[in-house]
Short mmCIF file of C-alpha atoms in Angstrom, two decimals:
data_model
loop_
_atom_site.label_atom_id
_atom_site.label_comp_id
_atom_site.label_asym_id
_atom_site.label_seq_id
_atom_site.Cartn_x
_atom_site.Cartn_y
_atom_site.Cartn_z
CA GLY B 165 137.52 79.26 51.98
CA ALA B 166 138.02 80.39 48.25
CA GLY B 167 136.34 79.14 45.29
CA VAL B 168 137.80 78.70 41.97
CA SER B 169 139.54 82.19 41.01
CA GLN B 170 139.52 82.65 37.13
CA SER B 171 141.28 85.84 35.21
CA PRO B 172 140.35 87.76 33.26
CA SER B 173 137.17 88.24 33.91
CA ASN B 174 136.49 89.55 30.14
CA LYS B 175 138.80 89.37 27.26
CA VAL B 176 138.57 90.90 24.11
CA THR B 177 140.67 90.33 21.51
CA GLU B 178 141.23 90.34 17.19
CA LYS B 179 140.76 87.72 15.38
CA GLY B 180 144.16 85.75 14.97
CA LYS B 181 145.78 86.62 17.88
CA ASP B 182 146.82 83.99 21.09
CA VAL B 183 144.85 84.44 24.47
CA GLU B 184 146.09 82.88 27.73
CA LEU B 185 143.04 81.70 30.37
CA ARG B 186 143.95 81.33 33.74
CA CYS B 187 142.19 78.86 36.35
CA ASP B 188 142.79 78.37 40.16
CA PRO B 189 140.98 76.36 41.92
CA ILE B 190 139.81 75.37 45.34
CA SER B 191 143.28 74.17 47.79
CA GLY B 192 143.01 70.60 47.72
CA HIS B 193 140.95 70.04 44.48
CA THR B 194 143.08 67.62 42.44
CA ALA B 195 140.52 67.20 39.37
CA LEU B 196 140.41 70.53 37.48
CA TYR B 197 137.77 70.65 34.49
CA TRP B 198 137.30 73.29 31.91
CA TYR B 199 133.63 74.32 30.02
CA ARG B 200 133.12 76.19 27.09
CA GLN B 201 129.20 78.25 27.14
CA SER B 202 127.60 80.13 24.00
CA LEU B 203 125.56 82.39 24.34
CA GLY B 204 122.29 80.62 25.56
CA GLN B 205 123.73 77.00 24.74
CA GLY B 206 124.45 73.99 26.56
CA LEU B 207 128.01 72.96 28.58
CA GLU B 208 130.68 72.07 26.17
CA PHE B 209 133.42 69.99 27.53
CA LEU B 210 136.92 70.82 26.65
CA ILE B 211 139.19 69.10 28.94
CA TYR B 212 139.73 67.30 32.39
CA PHE B 213 143.04 67.08 34.45
CA GLN B 214 143.39 64.90 37.55
CA GLY B 215 146.49 66.37 38.49
CA ASN B 216 149.26 67.33 36.16
CA SER B 217 147.91 65.31 33.94
CA ALA B 218 145.06 65.35 30.84
CA PRO B 219 143.67 61.67 30.57
CA ASP B 220 140.92 63.30 28.09
CA LYS B 221 141.23 65.94 25.52
CA SER B 222 138.76 64.43 23.81
CA GLY B 223 136.59 67.71 24.26
CA LEU B 224 139.10 70.15 22.89
CA PRO B 225 137.96 71.73 18.98
CA SER B 226 140.98 71.75 17.68
CA ASP B 227 144.42 71.60 17.72
CA ARG B 228 144.47 75.74 18.32
CA PHE B 229 143.43 75.02 21.49
CA SER B 230 145.57 73.71 24.41
CA ALA B 231 146.02 73.56 28.25
CA GLU B 232 148.07 72.80 30.97
CA ARG B 233 148.41 72.14 34.96
CA THR B 234 151.12 73.25 37.00
CA GLY B 235 152.16 72.08 40.70
CA GLY B 236 148.64 69.74 40.66
CA SER B 237 147.24 73.60 41.11
CA VAL B 238 146.64 76.73 38.60
CA SER B 239 145.41 75.87 35.22
CA THR B 240 146.25 77.67 31.81
CA LEU B 241 144.01 77.26 28.72
CA THR B 242 145.58 79.09 25.48
CA ILE B 243 143.79 79.13 22.57
CA GLN B 244 146.25 80.15 18.97
CA ARG B 245 144.63 82.15 16.80
CA THR B 246 141.23 83.12 17.78
CA GLN B 247 138.82 83.13 15.71
CA GLN B 248 134.65 84.40 16.01
CA GLU B 249 133.94 81.47 16.56
CA ASP B 250 135.66 81.14 19.95
CA SER B 251 133.91 83.65 21.61
CA ALA B 252 132.37 82.51 24.51
CA VAL B 253 132.42 82.02 28.21
CA TYR B 254 135.08 79.51 29.11
CA LEU B 255 134.16 78.18 32.67
CA CYS B 256 136.72 76.31 34.48
CA ALA B 257 135.26 73.69 37.66
CA SER B 258 137.53 72.13 40.44
CA SER B 259 136.35 68.61 42.56
CA LEU B 260 137.82 67.31 45.46
CA LEU B 261 139.32 64.22 43.49
CA ALA B 262 138.46 61.90 40.66
CA SER B 263 135.47 60.18 42.43
CA SER B 264 131.37 59.96 41.09
CA ASN B 265 130.26 61.84 44.27
CA SER B 266 132.60 64.64 44.15
CA PRO B 267 131.02 67.43 42.50
CA LEU B 268 132.26 70.03 40.23
CA HIS B 269 132.80 73.47 41.31
CA PHE B 270 132.93 76.18 39.06
CA GLY B 271 134.40 80.17 38.40
CA ASN B 272 133.32 83.06 37.79
CA GLY B 273 134.30 82.10 34.08
CA THR B 274 136.20 84.24 31.30
CA ARG B 275 133.63 86.12 28.67
CA LEU B 276 136.19 86.00 25.56
CA THR B 277 134.90 88.06 22.59
CA VAL B 278 137.29 87.67 19.95
CA THR B 279 136.57 90.41 17.04
CA GLN O 40 127.64 58.85 23.15
CA LYS O 41 126.52 59.47 26.76
CA GLU O 42 123.00 62.09 26.78
CA VAL O 43 121.36 64.15 29.42
CA GLU O 44 118.31 65.27 28.03
CA GLN O 45 115.71 68.49 29.79
CA ASN O 46 112.83 70.26 28.53
CA SER O 47 114.04 73.63 27.98
CA GLY O 48 111.39 75.54 28.46
CA PRO O 49 110.17 77.83 29.48
CA LEU O 50 108.91 76.80 32.87
CA SER O 51 106.18 79.61 34.27
CA VAL O 52 105.29 78.83 37.64
CA PRO O 53 103.38 81.29 39.99
CA GLU O 54 105.08 82.51 42.93
CA GLY O 55 104.05 79.67 45.59
CA ALA O 56 103.48 76.81 43.58
CA ILE O 57 106.31 73.62 43.39
CA ALA O 58 108.15 74.04 40.17
CA SER O 59 109.09 70.50 38.88
CA LEU O 60 112.08 70.11 36.69
CA ASN O 61 112.76 67.12 34.97
CA CYS O 62 115.70 64.76 33.52
CA THR O 63 116.90 61.49 31.88
CA TYR O 64 119.68 60.28 30.87
CA SER O 65 120.87 56.94 28.22
CA ASP O 66 123.25 55.83 30.68
CA ARG O 67 122.48 52.53 32.75
CA GLY O 68 126.33 52.91 34.47
CA SER O 69 125.61 56.94 35.50
CA GLN O 70 126.85 57.14 39.44
CA SER O 71 125.74 60.31 40.52
CA PHE O 72 123.40 63.43 39.75
CA PHE O 73 123.83 66.85 40.50
CA TRP O 74 121.62 69.52 39.97
CA TYR O 75 123.43 73.50 39.06
CA ARG O 76 121.83 76.82 39.41
CA GLN O 77 122.77 78.95 36.66
CA TYR O 78 121.93 83.11 36.50
CA SER O 79 121.32 84.84 33.57
CA GLY O 80 125.43 85.77 33.04
CA LYS O 81 126.45 84.06 35.70
CA SER O 82 128.39 80.78 36.85
CA PRO O 83 126.85 76.71 37.57
CA GLU O 84 126.20 76.93 40.75
CA LEU O 85 125.70 73.56 42.79
CA ILE O 86 122.20 73.22 44.98
CA MET O 87 121.23 69.47 45.14
CA SER O 88 123.54 66.24 45.06
CA ILE O 89 121.95 62.50 44.48
CA TYR O 90 123.03 59.22 44.36
CA SER O 91 120.58 56.80 45.19
CA ASN O 92 117.35 55.95 44.16
CA GLY O 93 114.09 57.76 45.76
CA ASP O 94 114.17 61.95 47.60
CA LYS O 95 116.21 63.91 49.18
CA GLU O 96 115.23 66.91 50.78
CA ASP O 97 117.55 70.23 51.01
CA GLY O 98 115.26 72.88 52.28
CA ARG O 99 112.27 73.69 49.52
CA PHE O 100 114.64 71.33 47.16
CA THR O 101 114.10 67.84 46.77
CA ALA O 102 115.98 65.50 44.41
CA GLN O 103 114.79 62.57 43.14
CA LEU O 104 115.97 59.94 41.51
CA ASN O 105 114.65 56.27 39.72
CA LYS O 106 118.00 54.73 37.99
CA ALA O 107 115.51 52.00 36.30
CA SER O 108 113.72 54.88 34.84
CA GLN O 109 116.49 56.89 34.09
CA TYR O 110 115.51 59.97 35.00
CA VAL O 111 115.84 62.46 38.18
CA SER O 112 113.94 64.93 39.06
CA LEU O 113 113.83 68.50 41.04
CA LEU O 114 111.19 69.66 42.68
CA ILE O 115 111.57 73.35 44.03
CA ARG O 116 108.52 74.15 46.81
CA ASP O 117 107.20 77.72 47.34
CA SER O 118 108.74 78.85 43.96
CA GLN O 119 110.24 82.28 44.59
CA PRO O 120 110.44 84.67 42.04
CA SER O 121 114.56 84.85 42.86
CA ASP O 122 114.87 80.92 41.48
CA SER O 123 113.96 82.20 38.44
CA ALA O 124 116.89 81.11 36.50
CA THR O 125 118.47 77.92 33.92
CA TYR O 126 118.39 74.66 36.29
CA LEU O 127 121.55 72.28 34.83
CA CYS O 128 120.46 68.51 35.38
CA ALA O 129 124.19 66.79 35.41
CA VAL O 130 125.29 63.19 35.32
CA ASN O 131 128.72 61.84 36.48
CA TYR O 132 129.66 58.85 34.54
CA ASN O 133 132.76 56.69 35.14
CA PHE O 134 133.94 58.91 37.82
CA ASN O 135 135.63 61.79 35.95
CA LYS O 136 133.22 62.23 32.98
CA PHE O 137 130.14 64.31 33.82
CA TYR O 138 127.44 65.16 30.89
CA PHE O 139 125.37 68.29 31.26
CA GLY O 140 121.62 68.57 29.88
CA SER O 141 120.87 71.69 27.58
CA GLY O 142 118.52 73.36 31.18
CA THR O 143 115.81 74.55 31.92
CA LYS O 144 114.91 77.77 32.27
CA LEU O 145 112.06 78.36 35.29
CA ASN O 146 110.19 81.36 35.89
CA VAL O 147 108.67 82.16 38.57
CA LYS O 148 106.01 84.89 38.10
CA PRO O 149 104.91 87.01 41.33
#
């Protein structure tokens, strides 16, 4: 079946502009995660959804970052007033349910470049 | 703070050798453990999961878990140049929290 789909695959924006990144999880997966990966670095947790609610927003770096999920499916990560330090690959992952035995399945990511 | 530690490498092994990748974690409450492979410029890909102490084999890959010592390892037998990638260790704690190590870069030389 289809995997996790993210769009756009690449986004170049000017400093100060807002951007929206989209994630379409694997059908039936109830849990959805956003991570950020800067060049040569590890994965930085941003936010986690169970259904449409976000029990854990602890990783959002600032109030410029927000995310929502509708219909228990598609999620949008919004970055307002982008800064150069926001440049990174934003990865979305989903898992079947909130269980310790459910692994994460990643999308191909959105590469964001802020000029 | 839950920590997952990996040697960043690079770990270089000749083709056909066994590559051994190690990971330690700080929280004894951790419940499940995963290994991901990430090729340069690509997203992480799940290759192994392990939930109980001991070994789990899947093809050329063997995951080993020792909860008492809080480490998990990945062995790659008959290493191939196509195995060259960064390997990420992930630990799941309390159902919905995944903690990732920074990854070990593996180079398999022909």
